[in-house]
PDB file of C-alpha atoms in Angstrom:
ATOM      1  CA  MET A   1       0.000   0.000   0.000  1.00 83.00           C
ATOM      2  CA  SER A   2       1.300   3.471  -0.846  1.00 93.00           C
ATOM      3  CA  TRP A   3       1.415   6.377   1.575  1.00 95.00           C
ATOM      4  CA  ILE A   4      -1.152   8.150  -0.588  1.00 94.00           C
ATOM      5  CA  SER A   5      -3.608   5.263  -0.168  1.00 95.00           C
ATOM      6  CA  ILE A   6      -3.106   5.306   3.604  1.00 95.00           C
ATOM      7  CA  ALA A   7      -3.645   9.052   3.784  1.00 96.00           C
ATOM      8  CA  ARG A   8      -6.771   8.772   1.634  1.00 95.00           C
ATOM      9  CA  SER A   9      -8.238   6.158   4.004  1.00 95.00           C
ATOM     10  CA  GLN A  10      -7.474   8.455   6.961  1.00 96.00           C
ATOM     11  CA  TYR A  11      -9.222  11.545   5.633  1.00 96.00           C
ATOM     12  CA  GLY A  12      -6.022  13.012   4.220  1.00 96.00           C
ATOM     13  CA  LEU A  13      -3.816  12.410   7.271  1.00 97.00           C
ATOM     14  CA  ILE A  14      -0.694  10.321   7.783  1.00 96.00           C
ATOM     15  CA  SER A  15       1.961  10.097  10.474  1.00 95.00           C
ATOM     16  CA  ARG A  16       5.725   9.906  10.287  1.00 95.00           C
ATOM     17  CA  ARG A  17       5.543   6.493  11.944  1.00 94.00           C
ATOM     18  CA  GLN A  18       3.404   5.226   9.084  1.00 95.00           C
ATOM     19  CA  PHE A  19       5.944   6.393   6.525  1.00 95.00           C
ATOM     20  CA  VAL A  20       8.619   4.425   8.376  1.00 95.00           C
ATOM     21  CA  ALA A  21       6.341   1.378   8.657  1.00 95.00           C
ATOM     22  CA  LEU A  22       6.063   1.400   4.851  1.00 95.00           C
ATOM     23  CA  GLY A  23       9.859   1.162   4.633  1.00 94.00           C
ATOM     24  CA  LEU A  24      10.303   4.788   3.641  1.00 94.00           C
ATOM     25  CA  SER A  25      12.829   7.141   5.173  1.00 93.00           C
ATOM     26  CA  ALA A  26      11.865   9.151   8.245  1.00 91.00           C
ATOM     27  CA  ALA A  27      12.927  12.174   6.211  1.00 93.00           C
ATOM     28  CA  THR A  28      10.290  11.517   3.532  1.00 95.00           C
ATOM     29  CA  PRO A  29       7.602  13.719   5.184  1.00 95.00           C
ATOM     30  CA  ASP A  30      10.097  16.618   5.327  1.00 95.00           C
ATOM     31  CA  GLN A  31      10.789  16.280   1.633  1.00 95.00           C
ATOM     32  CA  LEU A  32       7.066  16.219   0.853  1.00 96.00           C
ATOM     33  CA  LEU A  33       6.562  19.275   3.048  1.00 96.00           C
ATOM     34  CA  ARG A  34       9.177  21.182   1.074  1.00 95.00           C
ATOM     35  CA  THR A  35       7.524  20.281  -2.221  1.00 95.00           C
ATOM     36  CA  GLY A  36       4.091  21.297  -0.934  1.00 96.00           C
ATOM     37  CA  ARG A  37       2.518  17.841  -1.141  1.00 96.00           C
ATOM     38  CA  LEU A  38       2.067  17.679   2.640  1.00 96.00           C
ATOM     39  CA  GLU A  39       1.110  20.275   5.225  1.00 96.00           C
ATOM     40  CA  SER A  40       1.996  20.363   8.934  1.00 94.00           C
ATOM     41  CA  THR A  41      -0.711  19.966  11.569  1.00 93.00           C
ATOM     42  CA  VAL A  42      -0.939  20.968  15.204  1.00 88.00           C
ATOM     43  CA  HIS A  43       0.254  17.457  16.100  1.00 88.00           C
ATOM     44  CA  ARG A  44       3.954  16.900  15.745  1.00 87.00           C
ATOM     45  CA  GLY A  45       4.691  14.046  13.391  1.00 92.00           C
ATOM     46  CA  VAL A  46       1.246  14.059  11.760  1.00 95.00           C
ATOM     47  CA  TYR A  47       0.703  15.568   8.313  1.00 97.00           C
ATOM     48  CA  ARG A  48      -2.175  16.469   6.053  1.00 97.00           C
ATOM     49  CA  VAL A  49      -2.165  15.979   2.311  1.00 97.00           C
ATOM     50  CA  ALA A  50      -2.190  19.411   0.705  1.00 95.00           C
ATOM     51  CA  GLY A  51      -5.743  20.486  -0.055  1.00 93.00           C
ATOM     52  CA  ALA A  52      -7.392  17.704   1.954  1.00 94.00           C
ATOM     53  CA  PRO A  53     -10.597  19.025   3.561  1.00 93.00           C
ATOM     54  CA  VAL A  54     -10.935  19.458   7.302  1.00 92.00           C
ATOM     55  CA  SER A  55     -13.930  17.645   8.803  1.00 92.00           C
ATOM     56  CA  GLY A  56     -15.146  16.060  11.997  1.00 90.00           C
ATOM     57  CA  GLU A  57     -13.824  12.700  10.839  1.00 93.00           C
ATOM     58  CA  SER A  58     -10.412  14.121   9.987  1.00 94.00           C
ATOM     59  CA  ALA A  59     -10.265  15.818  13.397  1.00 94.00           C
ATOM     60  CA  SER A  60     -10.827  12.429  15.052  1.00 95.00           C
ATOM     61  CA  TRP A  61      -8.102  10.849  12.961  1.00 96.00           C
ATOM     62  CA  LEU A  62      -5.789  13.730  13.802  1.00 94.00           C
ATOM     63  CA  ALA A  63      -6.354  13.246  17.539  1.00 93.00           C
ATOM     64  CA  VAL A  64      -5.759   9.481  17.359  1.00 94.00           C
ATOM     65  CA  LEU A  65      -2.658   9.726  15.177  1.00 94.00           C
ATOM     66  CA  GLY A  66      -1.295  12.634  17.192  1.00 90.00           C
ATOM     67  CA  THR A  67      -1.641  10.913  20.557  1.00 89.00           C
ATOM     68  CA  ARG A  68      -1.205   7.317  19.319  1.00 90.00           C
ATOM     69  CA  SER A  69      -4.229   6.495  21.471  1.00 93.00           C
ATOM     70  CA  PRO A  70      -7.718   5.147  20.718  1.00 96.00           C
ATOM     71  CA  LEU A  71     -10.692   7.432  20.447  1.00 97.00           C
ATOM     72  CA  SER A  72     -12.851   6.979  23.546  1.00 97.00           C
ATOM     73  CA  TYR A  73     -15.704   8.245  25.730  1.00 97.00           C
ATOM     74  CA  VAL A  74     -18.282  10.457  23.993  1.00 96.00           C
ATOM     75  CA  SER A  75     -16.089  10.817  20.895  1.00 96.00           C
ATOM     76  CA  ALA A  76     -15.977   7.061  20.363  1.00 97.00           C
ATOM     77  CA  ALA A  77     -19.713   6.956  21.068  1.00 96.00           C
ATOM     78  CA  ALA A  78     -20.273   9.089  17.983  1.00 94.00           C
ATOM     79  CA  PHE A  79     -18.315   6.604  15.861  1.00 94.00           C
ATOM     80  CA  TRP A  80     -20.301   3.697  17.338  1.00 96.00           C
ATOM     81  CA  GLU A  81     -23.535   5.644  16.754  1.00 94.00           C
ATOM     82  CA  LEU A  82     -24.375   5.592  20.449  1.00 95.00           C
ATOM     83  CA  ASP A  83     -26.667   8.383  21.553  1.00 87.00           C
ATOM     84  CA  ALA A  84     -24.325  10.267  23.914  1.00 92.00           C
ATOM     85  CA  PRO A  85     -24.104  14.077  24.188  1.00 90.00           C
ATOM     86  CA  GLY A  86     -20.754  15.490  23.083  1.00 87.00           C
ATOM     87  CA  ASP A  87     -18.771  18.291  24.683  1.00 88.00           C
ATOM     88  CA  ARG A  88     -16.868  19.692  21.668  1.00 88.00           C
ATOM     89  CA  LEU A  89     -13.677  17.912  22.738  1.00 93.00           C
ATOM     90  CA  LEU A  90     -12.069  14.872  21.174  1.00 94.00           C
ATOM     91  CA  HIS A  91     -11.557  12.212  23.831  1.00 95.00           C
ATOM     92  CA  VAL A  92      -8.784   9.641  23.653  1.00 95.00           C
ATOM     93  CA  THR A  93      -7.550   7.177  26.259  1.00 93.00           C
ATOM     94  CA  ARG A  94      -3.817   6.748  26.705  1.00 87.00           C
ATOM     95  CA  PRO A  95      -3.153   3.083  27.576  1.00 76.00           C
ATOM     96  CA  GLY A  96      -0.726   2.414  30.371  1.00 67.00           C
ATOM     97  CA  ARG A  97      -1.333   5.784  32.032  1.00 59.00           C
ATOM     98  CA  CYS A  98       1.533   7.339  30.038  1.00 62.00           C
ATOM     99  CA  LYS A  99       1.722  11.108  30.329  1.00 66.00           C
ATOM    100  CA  ILE A 100       1.542  13.164  27.161  1.00 68.00           C
ATOM    101  CA  ASN A 101       0.879  16.794  26.403  1.00 68.00           C
ATOM    102  CA  TRP A 102      -2.746  17.494  25.596  1.00 71.00           C
ATOM    103  CA  PRO A 103      -3.039  18.752  22.026  1.00 73.00           C
ATOM    104  CA  PRO A 104      -5.533  21.591  21.442  1.00 78.00           C
ATOM    105  CA  GLY A 105      -9.140  20.408  21.567  1.00 87.00           C
ATOM    106  CA  VAL A 106      -8.193  16.931  22.783  1.00 90.00           C
ATOM    107  CA  ARG A 107      -9.033  15.446  26.190  1.00 92.00           C
ATOM    108  CA  VAL A 108      -6.581  12.707  27.124  1.00 90.00           C
ATOM    109  CA  HIS A 109      -7.734  10.145  29.703  1.00 90.00           C
ATOM    110  CA  ARG A 110      -4.860   8.334  31.369  1.00 87.00           C
ATOM    111  CA  VAL A 111      -6.315   5.094  32.712  1.00 85.00           C
ATOM    112  CA  GLY A 112      -5.453   1.447  32.495  1.00 81.00           C
ATOM    113  CA  LEU A 113      -6.876   0.067  29.277  1.00 86.00           C
ATOM    114  CA  ALA A 114      -6.733  -3.619  28.381  1.00 87.00           C
ATOM    115  CA  ARG A 115      -5.809  -4.511  24.815  1.00 90.00           C
ATOM    116  CA  SER A 116      -9.134  -6.330  24.538  1.00 92.00           C
ATOM    117  CA  ALA A 117     -10.885  -2.976  25.102  1.00 94.00           C
ATOM    118  CA  ILE A 118      -9.356  -1.507  21.923  1.00 96.00           C
ATOM    119  CA  THR A 119     -10.550  -2.178  18.399  1.00 97.00           C
ATOM    120  CA  GLU A 120     -11.048  -0.371  15.097  1.00 96.00           C
ATOM    121  CA  ARG A 121     -14.152   1.325  13.770  1.00 95.00           C
ATOM    122  CA  TYR A 122     -14.054   2.326  10.114  1.00 93.00           C
ATOM    123  CA  GLY A 123     -10.299   1.786  10.341  1.00 93.00           C
ATOM    124  CA  LEU A 124      -9.906   4.219  13.253  1.00 96.00           C
ATOM    125  CA  LEU A 125      -8.421   3.029  16.540  1.00 96.00           C
ATOM    126  CA  THR A 126     -11.176   3.268  19.152  1.00 97.00           C
ATOM    127  CA  THR A 127     -12.407   1.673  22.338  1.00 97.00           C
ATOM    128  CA  THR A 128     -14.888  -1.187  21.895  1.00 97.00           C
ATOM    129  CA  LYS A 129     -18.611  -0.490  21.959  1.00 97.00           C
ATOM    130  CA  VAL A 130     -18.974  -1.949  25.472  1.00 97.00           C
ATOM    131  CA  GLU A 131     -15.958  -0.033  26.812  1.00 96.00           C
ATOM    132  CA  THR A 132     -17.243   3.148  25.198  1.00 97.00           C
ATOM    133  CA  ALA A 133     -20.693   2.732  26.744  1.00 97.00           C
ATOM    134  CA  LEU A 134     -19.189   2.114  30.189  1.00 97.00           C
ATOM    135  CA  ASP A 135     -16.958   5.178  29.845  1.00 96.00           C
ATOM    136  CA  CYS A 136     -19.945   7.347  28.934  1.00 97.00           C
ATOM    137  CA  MET A 137     -21.997   6.035  31.854  1.00 96.00           C
ATOM    138  CA  ALA A 138     -19.133   6.889  34.208  1.00 95.00           C
ATOM    139  CA  TRP A 139     -18.170  10.219  32.631  1.00 94.00           C
ATOM    140  CA  LEU A 140     -21.401  12.033  31.770  1.00 95.00           C
ATOM    141  CA  PRO A 141     -23.162  14.236  34.350  1.00 93.00           C
ATOM    142  CA  ALA A 142     -25.549  12.248  36.539  1.00 87.00           C
ATOM    143  CA  GLY A 143     -28.758  13.054  34.671  1.00 83.00           C
ATOM    144  CA  GLN A 144     -27.248  12.470  31.233  1.00 89.00           C
ATOM    145  CA  ALA A 145     -25.554   9.292  32.463  1.00 91.00           C
ATOM    146  CA  LEU A 146     -28.873   7.946  33.707  1.00 84.00           C
ATOM    147  CA  ARG A 147     -30.602   8.595  30.389  1.00 83.00           C
ATOM    148  CA  PHE A 148     -27.681   7.132  28.467  1.00 90.00           C
ATOM    149  CA  ALA A 149     -27.597   4.012  30.647  1.00 88.00           C
ATOM    150  CA  ASP A 150     -31.322   3.524  30.172  1.00 80.00           C
ATOM    151  CA  ARG A 151     -30.881   3.699  26.416  1.00 82.00           C
ATOM    152  CA  ALA A 152     -27.759   1.511  26.500  1.00 88.00           C
ATOM    153  CA  VAL A 153     -29.570  -1.298  28.314  1.00 82.00           C
ATOM    154  CA  GLN A 154     -32.589  -1.062  26.014  1.00 75.00           C
ATOM    155  CA  GLN A 155     -30.396  -1.305  22.902  1.00 81.00           C
ATOM    156  CA  GLY A 156     -28.118  -4.017  24.268  1.00 85.00           C
ATOM    157  CA  TRP A 157     -24.976  -1.877  24.116  1.00 92.00           C
ATOM    158  CA  VAL A 158     -24.042  -2.809  27.669  1.00 92.00           C
ATOM    159  CA  GLY A 159     -25.358  -5.091  30.396  1.00 89.00           C
ATOM    160  CA  GLU A 160     -25.278  -5.578  34.125  1.00 89.00           C
ATOM    161  CA  ASP A 161     -22.381  -8.043  33.877  1.00 93.00           C
ATOM    162  CA  ASP A 162     -20.289  -5.504  31.964  1.00 95.00           C
ATOM    163  CA  VAL A 163     -20.646  -2.948  34.749  1.00 95.00           C
ATOM    164  CA  LYS A 164     -19.786  -5.560  37.375  1.00 94.00           C
ATOM    165  CA  ARG A 165     -16.688  -6.520  35.404  1.00 94.00           C
ATOM    166  CA  ARG A 166     -15.507  -2.912  35.194  1.00 93.00           C
ATOM    167  CA  LEU A 167     -16.025  -2.405  38.916  1.00 94.00           C
ATOM    168  CA  SER A 168     -14.201  -5.604  39.846  1.00 92.00           C
ATOM    169  CA  GLU A 169     -11.290  -5.279  37.423  1.00 87.00           C
ATOM    170  CA  GLN A 170     -10.660  -1.554  37.750  1.00 84.00           C
ATOM    171  CA  THR A 171     -11.165  -0.736  41.412  1.00 80.00           C
ATOM    172  CA  GLY A 172     -10.548   2.875  42.342  1.00 79.00           C
ATOM    173  CA  ARG A 173     -11.066   4.156  38.804  1.00 85.00           C
ATOM    174  CA  TRP A 174     -12.632   7.581  38.426  1.00 86.00           C
ATOM    175  CA  GLY A 175     -16.335   7.262  37.647  1.00 91.00           C
ATOM    176  CA  ASN A 176     -16.814   3.953  39.464  1.00 93.00           C
ATOM    177  CA  SER A 177     -18.959   5.603  42.129  1.00 94.00           C
ATOM    178  CA  GLN A 178     -21.439   6.682  39.443  1.00 94.00           C
ATOM    179  CA  LEU A 179     -21.445   3.188  37.934  1.00 95.00           C
ATOM    180  CA  ARG A 180     -22.234   1.763  41.375  1.00 92.00           C
ATOM    181  CA  ARG A 181     -25.239   4.060  41.614  1.00 87.00           C
ATOM    182  CA  ILE A 182     -26.435   3.020  38.162  1.00 87.00           C
ATOM    183  CA  LEU A 183     -25.851  -0.725  38.600  1.00 88.00           C
ATOM    184  CA  PRO A 184     -28.929  -1.427  40.788  1.00 80.00           C
ATOM    185  CA  LEU A 185     -31.112   0.227  38.165  1.00 77.00           C
ATOM    186  CA  MET A 186     -29.994  -2.330  35.600  1.00 77.00           C
ATOM    187  CA  SER A 187     -31.099  -5.321  37.658  1.00 66.00           C
ATOM    188  CA  ASP A 188     -34.402  -6.670  38.900  1.00 55.00           C
ATOM    189  CA  GLY A 189     -34.025  -4.400  41.926  1.00 55.00           C
ATOM    190  CA  ALA A 190     -34.714  -1.389  39.726  1.00 57.00           C
ATOM    191  CA  ALA A 191     -38.481  -1.804  40.094  1.00 61.00           C
ATOM    192  CA  ALA A 192     -38.319  -1.758  43.873  1.00 66.00           C
ATOM    193  CA  GLU A 193     -35.972   1.238  43.951  1.00 71.00           C
ATOM    194  CA  SER A 194     -38.029   3.243  41.458  1.00 77.00           C
ATOM    195  CA  GLU A 195     -41.184   2.553  43.451  1.00 82.00           C
ATOM    196  CA  ARG A 196     -39.503   3.658  46.682  1.00 82.00           C
ATOM    197  CA  ARG A 197     -38.536   6.925  45.040  1.00 85.00           C
ATOM    198  CA  LEU A 198     -42.062   7.475  43.795  1.00 90.00           C
ATOM    199  CA  HIS A 199     -43.481   6.713  47.261  1.00 91.00           C
ATOM    200  CA  LYS A 200     -41.139   9.254  48.795  1.00 90.00           C
ATOM    201  CA  LEU A 201     -42.088  11.819  46.154  1.00 93.00           C
ATOM    202  CA  LEU A 202     -45.823  11.345  46.782  1.00 94.00           C
ATOM    203  CA  ARG A 203     -45.433  11.547  50.562  1.00 93.00           C
ATOM    204  CA  SER A 204     -43.262  14.668  50.380  1.00 93.00           C
ATOM    205  CA  ALA A 205     -45.981  16.356  48.286  1.00 94.00           C
ATOM    206  CA  GLY A 206     -48.735  15.300  50.696  1.00 93.00           C
ATOM    207  CA  VAL A 207     -50.473  13.103  48.127  1.00 93.00           C
ATOM    208  CA  THR A 208     -52.721  10.502  49.795  1.00 93.00           C
ATOM    209  CA  GLY A 209     -55.217   7.841  48.770  1.00 93.00           C
ATOM    210  CA  TRP A 210     -52.743   5.537  47.049  1.00 94.00           C
ATOM    211  CA  ALA A 211     -51.597   2.001  47.722  1.00 93.00           C
ATOM    212  CA  PRO A 212     -48.247   0.454  46.753  1.00 90.00           C
ATOM    213  CA  ASN A 213     -48.086  -2.837  44.857  1.00 87.00           C
ATOM    214  CA  LEU A 214     -51.827  -3.330  44.823  1.00 91.00           C
ATOM    215  CA  SER A 215     -52.888  -6.775  43.629  1.00 91.00           C
ATOM    216  CA  VAL A 216     -56.019  -6.676  41.482  1.00 92.00           C
ATOM    217  CA  LEU A 217     -58.000  -9.387  39.704  1.00 91.00           C
ATOM    218  CA  VAL A 218     -58.962  -8.289  36.193  1.00 88.00           C
ATOM    219  CA  GLY A 219     -60.606 -10.538  33.625  1.00 83.00           C
ATOM    220  CA  GLY A 220     -59.594 -13.650  35.489  1.00 87.00           C
ATOM    221  CA  GLN A 221     -55.940 -12.540  35.671  1.00 89.00           C
ATOM    222  CA  ARG A 222     -54.141 -11.137  38.693  1.00 92.00           C
ATOM    223  CA  PHE A 223     -51.871  -8.135  38.240  1.00 91.00           C
ATOM    224  CA  VAL A 224     -49.820  -6.032  40.631  1.00 90.00           C
ATOM    225  CA  ILE A 225     -50.031  -2.257  40.075  1.00 92.00           C
ATOM    226  CA  ASP A 226     -46.923  -0.334  41.122  1.00 90.00           C
ATOM    227  CA  VAL A 227     -48.938   2.510  42.666  1.00 93.00           C
ATOM    228  CA  ALA A 228     -52.731   2.491  42.602  1.00 94.00           C
ATOM    229  CA  PHE A 229     -55.351   5.118  43.426  1.00 95.00           C
ATOM    230  CA  LEU A 230     -58.200   2.668  43.889  1.00 93.00           C
ATOM    231  CA  VAL A 231     -61.039   5.191  44.280  1.00 92.00           C
ATOM    232  CA  GLN A 232     -60.149   7.046  41.080  1.00 93.00           C
ATOM    233  CA  ARG A 233     -59.008   3.849  39.328  1.00 94.00           C
ATOM    234  CA  VAL A 234     -55.681   5.401  38.393  1.00 95.00           C
ATOM    235  CA  ALA A 235     -52.746   3.019  37.994  1.00 95.00           C
ATOM    236  CA  ILE A 236     -49.168   4.282  37.915  1.00 95.00           C
ATOM    237  CA  GLU A 237     -46.502   2.086  36.355  1.00 91.00           C
ATOM    238  CA  ILE A 238     -42.757   2.714  36.431  1.00 87.00           C
ATOM    239  CA  ASP A 239     -40.678   1.654  33.429  1.00 80.00           C
ATOM    240  CA  GLY A 240     -37.248   0.426  34.476  1.00 69.00           C
ATOM    241  CA  PHE A 241     -34.148   0.085  32.324  1.00 68.00           C
ATOM    242  CA  ASP A 242     -35.296  -3.280  31.011  1.00 56.00           C
ATOM    243  CA  TYR A 243     -38.780  -2.285  29.918  1.00 52.00           C
ATOM    244  CA  HIS A 244     -37.915  -2.794  26.241  1.00 48.00           C
ATOM    245  CA  ARG A 245     -36.995  -6.409  26.785  1.00 53.00           C
ATOM    246  CA  ARG A 246     -39.396  -8.446  24.724  1.00 53.00           C
ATOM    247  CA  ASP A 247     -40.830 -10.482  27.604  1.00 57.00           C
ATOM    248  CA  ARG A 248     -41.134  -7.478  29.904  1.00 62.00           C
ATOM    249  CA  PHE A 249     -42.620  -5.306  27.188  1.00 65.00           C
ATOM    250  CA  GLN A 250     -45.276  -7.884  26.327  1.00 73.00           C
ATOM    251  CA  ARG A 251     -46.158  -8.529  29.974  1.00 78.00           C
ATOM    252  CA  ASP A 252     -46.522  -4.822  30.730  1.00 77.00           C
ATOM    253  CA  ARG A 253     -48.715  -4.222  27.674  1.00 81.00           C
ATOM    254  CA  THR A 254     -50.946  -7.156  28.547  1.00 87.00           C
ATOM    255  CA  LYS A 255     -51.430  -5.742  32.032  1.00 89.00           C
ATOM    256  CA  GLN A 256     -52.028  -2.217  30.770  1.00 90.00           C
ATOM    257  CA  ASN A 257     -54.631  -3.326  28.212  1.00 92.00           C
ATOM    258  CA  ALA A 258     -56.465  -5.408  30.810  1.00 90.00           C
ATOM    259  CA  LEU A 259     -56.559  -2.508  33.274  1.00 93.00           C
ATOM    260  CA  ILE A 260     -57.845  -0.067  30.659  1.00 93.00           C
ATOM    261  CA  ARG A 261     -60.592  -2.498  29.605  1.00 92.00           C
ATOM    262  CA  ALA A 262     -61.600  -2.725  33.279  1.00 92.00           C
ATOM    263  CA  GLY A 263     -61.971   1.054  33.539  1.00 92.00           C
ATOM    264  CA  TRP A 264     -58.565   2.010  34.891  1.00 94.00           C
ATOM    265  CA  THR A 265     -56.503   4.926  33.632  1.00 94.00           C
ATOM    266  CA  VAL A 266     -52.828   4.017  33.358  1.00 94.00           C
ATOM    267  CA  LEU A 267     -49.934   6.454  33.707  1.00 95.00           C
ATOM    268  CA  ARG A 268     -46.404   5.368  32.844  1.00 92.00           C
ATOM    269  CA  PHE A 269     -43.272   7.134  34.060  1.00 91.00           C
ATOM    270  CA  THR A 270     -39.591   6.401  33.483  1.00 84.00           C
ATOM    271  CA  TRP A 271     -36.660   6.547  35.841  1.00 78.00           C
ATOM    272  CA  SER A 272     -35.627   9.834  34.298  1.00 78.00           C
ATOM    273  CA  ASP A 273     -39.085  11.275  34.955  1.00 86.00           C
ATOM    274  CA  ILE A 274     -38.918  10.473  38.661  1.00 86.00           C
ATOM    275  CA  VAL A 275     -35.305  11.521  39.169  1.00 81.00           C
ATOM    276  CA  GLU A 276     -35.053  14.537  36.867  1.00 82.00           C
ATOM    277  CA  ARG A 277     -38.650  15.748  36.472  1.00 89.00           C
ATOM    278  CA  PRO A 278     -40.430  15.121  39.781  1.00 92.00           C
ATOM    279  CA  GLU A 279     -42.604  18.231  39.347  1.00 95.00           C
ATOM    280  CA  TYR A 280     -43.867  16.888  36.026  1.00 95.00           C
ATOM    281  CA  VAL A 281     -44.718  13.558  37.663  1.00 95.00           C
ATOM    282  CA  LEU A 282     -46.638  15.195  40.510  1.00 96.00           C
ATOM    283  CA  VAL A 283     -48.523  17.635  38.273  1.00 95.00           C
ATOM    284  CA  THR A 284     -49.518  14.870  35.842  1.00 95.00           C
ATOM    285  CA  ILE A 285     -50.811  12.666  38.655  1.00 95.00           C
ATOM    286  CA  ALA A 286     -52.651  15.530  40.353  1.00 93.00           C
ATOM    287  CA  GLU A 287     -54.365  16.650  37.157  1.00 92.00           C
ATOM    288  CA  LEU A 288     -55.523  13.136  36.371  1.00 91.00           C
ATOM    289  CA  LEU A 289     -56.841  12.537  39.885  1.00 91.00           C
ATOM    290  CA  VAL A 290     -58.927  15.697  39.673  1.00 86.00           C
ATOM    291  CA  ALA A 291     -60.282  14.687  36.282  1.00 79.00           C
ATOM    292  CA  SER A 292     -61.073  11.082  37.254  1.00 72.00           C
ATOM    293  CA  PRO A 293     -64.671  10.553  38.365  1.00 62.00           C
ATOM    294  CA  GLY A 294     -63.826   7.538  40.504  1.00 59.00           C
ATOM    295  CA  ILE A 295     -65.831   4.374  41.003  1.00 49.00           C
ATOM    296  CA  ALA A 296     -69.508   4.842  40.204  1.00 41.00           C
TER     297      ALA A 296
END
């Protein structure tokens, strides 16, 4: 493969190391600079083919080639098409905790990174999808991390076992405390925890007339309602991180349809609703209770 082909596959960028790896002289880039075929970049030892356009993809390649580190965190999430909010920086992780100078616009994370956590995406060195998802869950602000984790579990990007592995293999790593807070929400205990939070929210607002985990017999089937206002026939259901699992989804819809046919009104809230929008939850419940005529 020629150096031109390599540069073309890397959005017009190539490093001095790659010239040497092709068997060319380390002085070759200097000669090409003098003839105007290459241009210098902000990263020492990384060059751009003259006239090559600057783009988001080329900026990612520039950061990876310049730091000799895989793209990671929210930057890798973009390459994996994971729905994580960016912060206008290019994130890379330096394996082995080696210190390097941070190039402009690049955030270098110096943490232990196993070789198995590094792969390629469209030819670009990046952390694996699972590692990227875990990094985002640990790095993002609490509210964004919660929403991202919810989405990640729904889409199968990451699972409970992956979080447990990170916590056991990389003790003391920054962000582990946030992962520990998220972990219970990914398991069967999420339902109980979400219900406890809703109970606390209702009590703090002085809302009465509700019963937790009310068992009702509807159409010959018995269902348990997370929070029930029996007089008004209002059922409140909390969707945990796993609510898009096929078996859970089907079971919840069967229960909801049966309750509606029996004259119940069903409200569904997510974890994010309860944690980040408690006022919305309370107002929605209050408005529906006022509008519900109750049992005739």
